[in-house]
Amino acid sequence: MTETILFENKTKALIDSLKSVCANYGLGNDGNEFKIITQAFLYKFLNDKFIYEVKQLDPKLADADDWEEALRNYDEDEYELLMVQLSENTARISPDHFISSLFARQNEANFADLFDNTLLDTARENSDIFSVLTEGGQKIVLFEAISKYVTDRRDDFCKAIINKLVGFSFERIFNEKFDFFATIFEYLIKDYNTNSGGKYAEYFTPHAVSKIMARCLVQGEVSNATCYDPSAGSGTLLMNLAHQIGEDKCTIYSQDISQKSSNLLRLNLILNNLVHSIPHIIKGNTIFEPYHKDDRGQLKKFDYIVSNPPFKLDFSDYRDDLDTKANHDRFFAGIPKVPAKKKESMAIYLLFLQHIMFSLSDKGKAAIVVPTGFITAQSGIDKKIRQKLVEKKWLAGVVSMPSNIFATTGTNVSILFLDKENKEDVVLVDASNLGTKIKVDDKNQKTVLSTEEEDQIINTFNNKEALDDFSVVVSYDQIEEKGYSLSAGQYFEVKIDFVDITQDAFKAKIVKYQSDLDFLFNESKILEEKITTNLQSLDYE
């Protein structure tokens, strides 16, 4: 077993042990369990990251028999100099707030208060860099008091958590790369990333979709890029995009209406060395009140945008407030009307799509997950959007994914790629026949793409290859002639296979066809007579 796999297993075991503590104190499957698990994990991660970094900065600490005691012996100036040298990805943690310090004091009275205050103090000391903002400017800090979620035996609960955290160190895994932390993050939130949290619940975008989007968007070297997701969820798409560009070569911006989402995204950024982007993570309603703006107060434009927006959602409460002169350019194709029934089916993704188009910089590129029905709709807002993409020559291509690529929804999806610098032809890929179906549970199944199939899609798209019954490369004029349809299948050539036969064989086929027709015509006459007879026998009473 490699060291990476060993530490991956140990990290997962730590997560499982924290969940076990919650279950033992009556919090299993409780709505607040994920707050405890994610905050305890984050406290552990930041604690060990601090220790790792200070040891890197001062080798004397790394060589000391008791590094903690050596650090406590620093005078004020020495300690302050050490703090100044810490990278911005590292939270500042005072020695009294180390997990080892709490472990040593666990038998003191009111330990739960000590534990909670440690989290609150750490959050306050790192508020400027690690806080998520709301659209109103309020800060959502790193930690809150978590013992409040336990009704009895609060001290014992906090002791149990500390005892789980002290037995394992992250220090040896900070050199691991994206794939390691992506796996750990997914494992950490897998029980909480479901729709049980309400209508704004986060759906984890499959890695295959995220990977395809990132690798088709980013080709070649990129630097100083701005990356945006207006419906970020837990950040899977943004993490894959940042990894493809280089975490040190981009800045992440996001907005999501869910506070749970924003907290999970912050955790994802911390795991992936993107702490510098946390101040740009906004909890708020992108459609109603977009937050990110430039120095002139206009909506900010971004180099890369990725999004898997909610497809349907009731936004009737503020629908009419969107219909303003200020939003005329942003929602150029229109705002879906409020239906008389099933308001929850309002196509909010059409607003996200228009918002994304409006938010692209002059060289901007975007990849958006849309319901496959969008690419062929022959009227309404859908078609107006496609028409503008073609007329402006912003459309780079479409990849239609296999059904059930998302296990949680039966909606077929496609990935829409935009590129404001694309002046060449458009590539349309039909990947609907790829993948292997596997059973998720009694109700759901999902389609899983192999690495080779993912690469096939990516390489075909990036190389703009035309492959029989898989992909086609078309001009903007051809798309216009087809009513702006973006379905690859509508552009595939119709092929007729010719088979050489002898004259005798041809005559034999004609005789058989004639015989079959005579039989069918005879049957038709018999049925006609029966129908007529039956009609004549009908009487009105």
XYZ file of C-alpha atoms in Angstrom:
541
model
C 0.000 0.000 0.000
C 1.441 3.385 -0.989
C 1.847 6.137 1.608
C -0.789 8.218 -0.194
C -3.395 5.450 0.010
C -2.423 4.789 3.628
C -3.034 8.416 4.609
C -6.188 8.560 2.542
C -7.519 5.610 4.521
C -6.421 7.178 7.812
C -8.131 10.453 6.920
C -11.339 8.662 6.030
C -11.107 6.730 9.302
C -10.847 10.046 11.175
C -14.001 11.296 9.438
C -15.804 8.057 10.296
C -14.728 8.320 13.922
C -16.130 11.863 14.182
C -19.423 10.633 12.761
C -19.383 7.836 15.320
C -19.007 10.379 18.135
C -21.998 12.301 16.808
C -24.049 9.121 16.617
C -23.117 8.191 20.206
C -24.437 11.533 21.404
C -27.712 11.368 19.529
C -26.697 13.455 16.525
C -26.587 10.753 13.847
C -28.506 11.980 10.787
C -29.306 15.154 12.706
C -29.545 18.305 10.609
C -26.614 19.839 12.530
C -24.302 16.845 12.291
C -22.585 18.113 9.143
C -21.705 21.403 10.912
C -19.959 19.504 13.699
C -18.150 17.096 11.364
C -16.951 19.716 8.881
C -15.904 22.212 11.563
C -14.061 19.625 13.646
C -12.283 18.386 10.502
C -11.413 21.942 9.451
C -10.090 22.823 12.932
C -7.876 19.736 12.806
C -6.659 20.518 9.292
C -5.821 24.161 10.087
C -4.146 23.194 13.358
C -1.850 20.705 11.632
C -1.216 23.050 8.691
C -0.034 25.745 11.124
C 2.305 23.292 12.844
C 3.641 22.087 9.494
C 4.286 25.627 8.246
C 6.075 26.931 11.360
C 8.337 23.889 11.328
C 9.186 24.650 7.691
C 9.995 28.259 8.588
C 12.149 27.448 11.610
C 14.094 24.153 11.411
C 14.852 24.448 15.140
C 11.193 23.742 15.832
C 11.222 20.693 13.596
C 14.345 19.336 15.360
C 13.181 20.086 18.899
C 12.232 17.201 21.175
C 9.188 19.239 22.227
C 8.446 21.675 19.408
C 5.419 23.052 21.248
C 7.467 24.000 24.289
C 10.108 25.512 22.004
C 7.456 27.646 20.340
C 6.121 28.809 23.706
C 9.630 30.010 24.587
C 9.663 32.482 21.661
C 9.656 36.078 22.833
C 6.982 38.406 21.451
C 9.101 39.781 18.596
C 10.285 36.333 17.490
C 6.749 34.994 17.467
C 5.425 37.994 15.524
C 8.188 37.598 12.909
C 7.221 33.949 12.487
C 3.571 34.914 12.001
C 4.482 37.490 9.339
C 6.285 34.809 7.334
C 3.317 32.430 7.291
C 1.615 31.994 3.934
C -1.895 33.356 3.498
C -3.126 29.762 3.176
C -2.295 29.192 6.837
C -4.574 30.244 9.684
C -2.927 31.938 12.661
C -3.423 29.760 15.745
C -2.094 30.634 19.189
C -0.403 27.882 21.245
C -3.282 27.874 23.743
C -5.583 26.906 20.879
C -3.601 23.886 19.683
C -5.424 20.563 19.781
C -2.639 19.266 22.009
C -3.323 22.103 24.472
C -6.995 21.235 24.617
C -6.163 17.560 25.020
C -3.996 18.377 28.029
C -6.841 20.375 29.641
C -9.723 18.023 28.918
C -10.300 17.168 32.569
C -10.912 20.781 33.565
C -14.408 21.860 34.541
C -16.620 23.258 31.785
C -14.402 21.819 29.077
C -17.160 22.345 26.476
C -16.926 26.101 27.029
C -13.143 25.952 26.654
C -13.521 23.970 23.433
C -16.142 26.339 21.990
C -14.162 29.443 22.943
C -11.088 28.006 21.232
C -13.041 27.697 17.987
C -14.589 31.149 18.349
C -11.243 32.808 19.165
C -9.565 31.112 16.195
C -12.373 32.262 13.914
C -12.079 35.825 15.198
C -8.284 35.914 14.849
C -8.562 34.826 11.190
C -11.733 36.680 10.282
C -10.222 38.996 7.667
C -8.991 36.235 5.358
C -11.144 33.219 6.163
C -14.636 34.742 6.388
C -17.312 34.276 3.745
C -19.382 37.380 3.048
C -23.109 37.690 2.590
C -24.501 39.947 -0.134
C -25.278 42.427 2.657
C -21.648 42.522 3.809
C -21.990 40.381 6.948
C -19.167 37.969 7.731
C -19.703 34.233 8.154
C -16.662 33.263 10.195
C -14.793 29.968 10.233
C -16.286 28.413 13.337
C -19.203 28.580 15.704
C -19.769 27.015 19.133
C -20.613 23.385 18.369
C -21.300 21.940 21.803
C -24.666 23.743 21.772
C -26.001 21.038 19.465
C -25.715 18.486 22.286
C -28.440 18.599 24.928
C -26.624 16.585 27.615
C -23.034 15.717 28.568
C -21.542 18.592 26.578
C -18.125 18.221 28.239
C -17.952 14.521 27.421
C -18.962 15.198 23.826
C -16.168 17.740 23.317
C -13.648 15.454 25.033
C -14.610 12.657 22.655
C -13.979 14.897 19.646
C -10.589 16.068 20.944
C -9.534 12.487 21.614
C -10.316 11.588 17.987
C -8.424 14.602 16.649
C -5.258 14.155 18.679
C -4.422 10.657 17.494
C -3.618 11.503 13.866
C -1.649 14.225 12.082
C -2.131 15.725 8.633
C 1.468 16.996 8.564
C 2.715 14.365 6.120
C -0.012 14.917 3.516
C 0.265 18.636 2.822
C 2.390 17.886 -0.232
C -0.403 15.800 -1.753
C -2.060 17.114 -4.894
C -5.559 17.925 -6.097
C -6.829 14.385 -6.635
C -6.081 13.411 -3.042
C -7.943 16.334 -1.504
C -10.823 16.078 -3.985
C -11.335 12.470 -2.863
C -11.166 13.437 0.820
C -13.587 16.337 0.371
C -16.107 14.157 -1.424
C -15.853 11.537 1.324
C -16.213 14.193 4.010
C -19.484 15.585 2.666
C -20.973 12.517 1.001
C -23.655 12.038 3.678
C -24.643 15.708 3.689
C -24.665 16.549 -0.013
C -28.233 15.393 -0.674
C -31.555 17.094 -1.205
C -32.634 16.385 2.374
C -31.455 19.863 3.246
C -34.258 21.602 1.387
C -34.877 23.146 -2.002
C -31.466 24.822 -2.138
C -29.584 21.579 -1.492
C -26.258 21.031 -3.207
C -25.830 18.343 -5.818
C -22.315 17.074 -6.296
C -21.373 17.474 -9.942
C -19.831 14.170 -11.134
C -16.068 14.289 -11.573
C -16.410 13.207 -15.215
C -18.515 16.284 -15.988
C -16.195 18.582 -14.024
C -13.109 17.157 -15.691
C -14.560 17.461 -19.205
C -15.620 21.057 -18.577
C -12.224 22.110 -17.206
C -10.080 20.391 -19.832
C -12.178 21.611 -22.744
C -12.127 25.174 -21.415
C -8.440 25.455 -20.548
C -5.914 24.710 -23.245
C -2.349 25.940 -22.949
C -0.760 28.192 -20.349
C -2.983 30.614 -18.426
C -2.072 33.235 -15.820
C -3.874 35.828 -13.698
C -7.252 34.384 -14.636
C -10.531 35.216 -12.930
C -12.831 32.215 -12.495
C -16.507 32.460 -11.548
C -19.442 30.225 -10.718
C -22.775 31.999 -10.080
C -24.276 28.862 -8.484
C -21.185 27.315 -6.984
C -22.588 24.687 -4.637
C -19.723 22.979 -2.847
C -17.292 24.063 -5.553
C -16.493 20.920 -7.538
C -16.491 22.738 -10.884
C -14.352 25.605 -9.619
C -11.806 23.278 -8.000
C -11.346 21.321 -11.227
C -11.039 24.553 -13.207
C -8.495 26.032 -10.798
C -6.480 22.813 -10.849
C -6.424 22.832 -14.641
C -5.221 26.456 -14.729
C -2.981 26.243 -11.668
C -4.141 27.214 -8.190
C -1.532 29.994 -8.017
C -2.531 31.397 -11.420
C -6.182 32.177 -10.817
C -8.614 33.812 -8.432
C -11.963 32.230 -7.641
C -15.226 34.170 -7.401
C -18.579 32.671 -6.529
C -22.063 33.308 -5.277
C -24.641 30.842 -3.982
C -27.890 31.347 -2.123
C -27.123 28.545 0.348
C -25.035 29.232 3.452
C -24.317 25.517 3.698
C -22.928 25.647 0.166
C -20.737 28.634 0.919
C -19.278 26.979 4.017
C -18.495 23.793 2.093
C -16.903 25.794 -0.713
C -14.717 27.607 1.814
C -13.578 24.237 3.170
C -12.822 23.101 -0.390
C -10.759 26.224 -1.039
C -8.751 25.675 2.150
C -7.996 22.072 1.212
C -6.851 23.120 -2.266
C -4.542 26.060 -1.450
C -7.010 28.667 -2.649
C -7.427 30.581 0.598
C -6.655 33.830 -1.240
C -10.038 33.475 -2.946
C -12.175 33.106 0.200
C -13.005 36.853 0.373
C -14.697 36.472 -3.022
C -17.061 33.700 -1.841
C -20.468 35.297 -1.414
C -23.609 33.896 0.144
C -26.474 35.484 -1.779
C -29.004 35.397 -4.611
C -27.076 35.765 -7.871
C -30.127 36.314 -10.059
C -31.860 38.876 -7.865
C -28.818 40.639 -6.422
C -25.515 39.785 -8.139
C -22.670 40.812 -5.859
C -19.422 40.983 -7.827
C -18.915 44.381 -9.451
C -16.051 46.405 -10.912
C -14.705 49.792 -9.833
C -17.485 51.547 -11.780
C -20.221 49.630 -10.038
C -20.950 47.503 -13.112
C -21.185 43.714 -12.988
C -17.703 42.227 -13.052
C -16.571 40.362 -16.163
C -14.716 37.068 -15.830
C -12.215 35.109 -17.932
C -13.668 31.667 -17.108
C -17.142 30.761 -15.927
C -18.347 27.288 -14.998
C -21.794 26.450 -13.730
C -24.232 23.659 -13.043
C -27.201 25.898 -12.198
C -30.491 24.697 -10.770
C -32.691 23.829 -13.752
C -36.061 24.524 -12.146
C -36.931 26.613 -9.112
C -39.762 28.812 -7.940
C -38.575 32.421 -8.223
C -42.069 33.888 -8.490
C -41.530 35.969 -5.317
C -39.066 38.234 -7.100
C -39.786 37.516 -10.768
C -41.447 40.875 -11.451
C -38.624 42.734 -9.664
C -36.218 41.378 -12.300
C -38.193 42.937 -15.144
C -36.476 46.323 -15.023
C -34.608 48.580 -17.406
C -31.403 47.876 -15.490
C -31.758 44.169 -16.264
C -32.725 44.635 -19.907
C -29.274 43.779 -21.267
C -28.561 41.053 -18.727
C -31.806 39.180 -19.469
C -31.928 40.041 -23.172
C -33.932 36.943 -24.186
C -36.601 37.396 -21.544
C -37.650 36.271 -18.074
C -39.756 33.102 -17.742
C -43.343 33.837 -16.753
C -44.965 32.527 -13.592
C -47.065 29.476 -14.522
C -50.559 29.033 -13.110
C -49.502 25.674 -11.663
C -46.206 24.016 -10.697
C -44.293 27.199 -9.901
C -41.419 25.010 -8.727
C -40.874 24.124 -12.406
C -39.932 27.659 -13.455
C -36.874 27.411 -15.740
C -34.448 29.438 -13.652
C -31.449 28.032 -15.547
C -32.381 30.323 -18.449
C -31.676 33.307 -16.206
C -28.348 31.852 -15.090
C -27.401 31.247 -18.712
C -28.117 34.845 -19.677
C -26.314 36.114 -16.573
C -23.241 34.064 -17.532
C -23.237 35.436 -21.080
C -23.460 38.963 -19.682
C -20.614 38.271 -17.225
C -17.991 37.080 -19.724
C -14.943 39.244 -20.366
C -13.940 40.066 -23.957
C -11.791 36.928 -24.014
C -14.109 34.956 -21.749
C -14.895 31.241 -21.949
C -17.696 29.365 -20.210
C -19.006 25.837 -19.710
C -22.569 25.396 -18.455
C -24.586 22.265 -17.706
C -28.045 22.577 -19.311
C -30.975 20.206 -19.810
C -30.554 18.607 -23.225
C -33.980 19.897 -24.248
C -32.459 23.395 -24.323
C -30.281 22.629 -27.351
C -33.220 21.863 -29.670
C -36.178 23.934 -28.355
C -37.730 25.681 -31.347
C -39.270 28.680 -29.626
C -39.131 30.914 -26.591
C -36.216 32.092 -24.487
C -34.194 28.928 -25.223
C -34.046 29.591 -28.940
C -33.352 33.323 -28.506
C -30.309 32.505 -26.403
C -28.954 30.020 -28.960
C -29.617 32.485 -31.752
C -27.544 35.180 -30.038
C -24.700 32.747 -29.374
C -24.596 31.914 -33.082
C -24.978 35.485 -34.314
C -22.246 36.742 -31.966
C -20.068 33.702 -32.792
C -19.645 32.947 -29.095
C -20.613 29.297 -29.391
C -17.670 26.873 -29.211
C -19.561 23.607 -28.989
C -21.850 21.218 -27.136
C -21.302 17.820 -25.533
C -24.485 15.810 -24.968
C -23.852 13.501 -22.021
C -25.212 9.988 -21.376
C -28.483 9.667 -19.476
C -28.194 9.279 -15.692
C -24.773 10.906 -15.553
C -26.330 12.500 -12.448
C -27.730 9.715 -10.271
C -30.108 12.107 -8.505
C -32.019 13.257 -11.562
C -33.391 11.605 -14.675
C -32.936 14.783 -16.719
C -30.608 14.333 -19.685
C -27.924 16.989 -19.688
C -25.561 18.617 -22.145
C -22.550 20.854 -21.598
C -22.704 24.156 -23.463
C -19.307 25.709 -24.240
C -18.928 29.419 -24.973
C -15.852 31.240 -26.204
C -16.006 34.927 -27.106
C -12.804 34.545 -29.122
C -14.082 31.581 -31.136
C -14.515 32.556 -34.782
C -14.073 29.116 -36.250
C -16.477 26.237 -36.655
C -18.456 24.655 -33.839
C -17.996 21.069 -32.609
C -21.047 19.075 -31.501
C -20.460 15.802 -29.652
C -23.056 13.112 -28.983
C -21.644 11.096 -26.072
C -25.048 9.697 -25.103
C -24.060 6.114 -25.947
C -20.930 6.072 -23.805
C -20.559 4.877 -20.230
C -21.556 1.948 -18.059
C -24.708 1.966 -15.959
C -24.334 0.995 -12.309
C -26.937 0.727 -9.575
C -26.698 3.356 -6.840
C -29.592 2.232 -4.653
C -33.079 0.745 -4.976
C -34.359 3.833 -6.806
C -31.424 5.248 -8.748
C -28.751 4.217 -11.181
C -26.007 6.291 -12.724
C -23.817 6.155 -15.790
C -20.079 6.101 -15.185
C -17.571 7.070 -17.869
C -14.209 5.336 -18.036
C -11.028 7.402 -18.191
C -10.661 6.413 -21.851
C -14.198 7.627 -22.623
C -13.564 10.918 -20.837
C -10.388 11.393 -22.883
C -12.264 10.506 -26.069
C -14.767 13.305 -25.449
C -12.092 15.822 -24.447
C -9.743 15.086 -27.341
C -12.557 15.057 -29.912
C -13.800 18.417 -28.666
C -10.400 20.101 -28.388
C -9.203 18.806 -31.764
C -12.553 19.574 -33.426
C -12.738 16.114 -34.938
C -15.686 14.763 -36.904
C -16.262 11.080 -36.086
C -19.018 8.881 -37.481
C -22.121 8.926 -35.268
C -20.175 10.663 -32.471
C -19.220 14.192 -33.438
C -19.629 16.749 -36.168
C -17.951 20.060 -36.970
C -20.355 22.641 -38.377
C -20.321 26.288 -39.391
C -22.464 28.999 -37.843
C -24.361 29.200 -41.137
C -25.204 25.507 -40.981
C -26.536 25.938 -37.444
C -28.720 28.819 -38.581
C -30.071 26.693 -41.439
C -31.048 23.988 -38.925
C -33.104 26.412 -36.844
C -30.222 26.900 -34.383
C -30.360 23.272 -33.267
C -27.251 22.211 -31.361
C -27.945 18.470 -31.421
C -25.111 16.598 -33.121
C -27.479 13.907 -34.393
C -29.305 16.365 -36.624
C -26.102 16.989 -38.576
C -24.947 13.403 -39.012
C -24.956 12.173 -42.603
C -27.685 9.722 -43.552
C -25.899 6.697 -44.953
C -27.450 4.128 -47.290
C -25.726 0.797 -47.704
C -25.954 -0.679 -51.228
C -25.721 -4.438 -51.735
C -25.065 -5.962 -55.142
C -27.545 -8.723 -56.107
C -28.101 -10.731 -59.289
C -30.960 -10.101 -61.715
C -32.626 -13.365 -60.684
C -32.428 -12.432 -57.006
C -33.907 -9.024 -57.803
C -36.844 -10.600 -59.678
C -37.422 -13.015 -56.798
C -37.614 -10.113 -54.326
C -40.095 -8.246 -56.538
C -42.311 -11.350 -56.816
C -42.263 -11.746 -53.025
C -43.107 -8.084 -52.465
C -46.019 -8.396 -54.951
C -47.289 -11.509 -53.183
C -47.087 -9.814 -49.781
C -48.927 -6.762 -51.094
C -51.683 -8.885 -52.640
C -52.172 -10.630 -49.310
C -52.312 -7.350 -47.402
C -54.708 -5.768 -49.896
C -56.995 -8.816 -49.601
C -56.914 -8.610 -45.811
C -57.714 -4.915 -46.060
C -60.825 -5.592 -48.205
C -62.100 -8.203 -45.729
C -61.650 -5.766 -42.828
C -63.330 -2.991 -44.793
C -66.411 -5.183 -45.419
C -66.618 -6.167 -41.733
C -66.407 -2.536 -40.613
C -69.126 -1.509 -43.080
C -71.421 -4.354 -41.946
C -70.908 -3.466 -38.289
C -71.629 0.205 -38.919
C -74.904 -0.644 -40.708
C -76.023 -2.759 -37.752
C -75.678 0.125 -35.312
C -78.958 1.655 -34.188
C -79.814 4.700 -32.106
C -81.793 4.113 -28.927
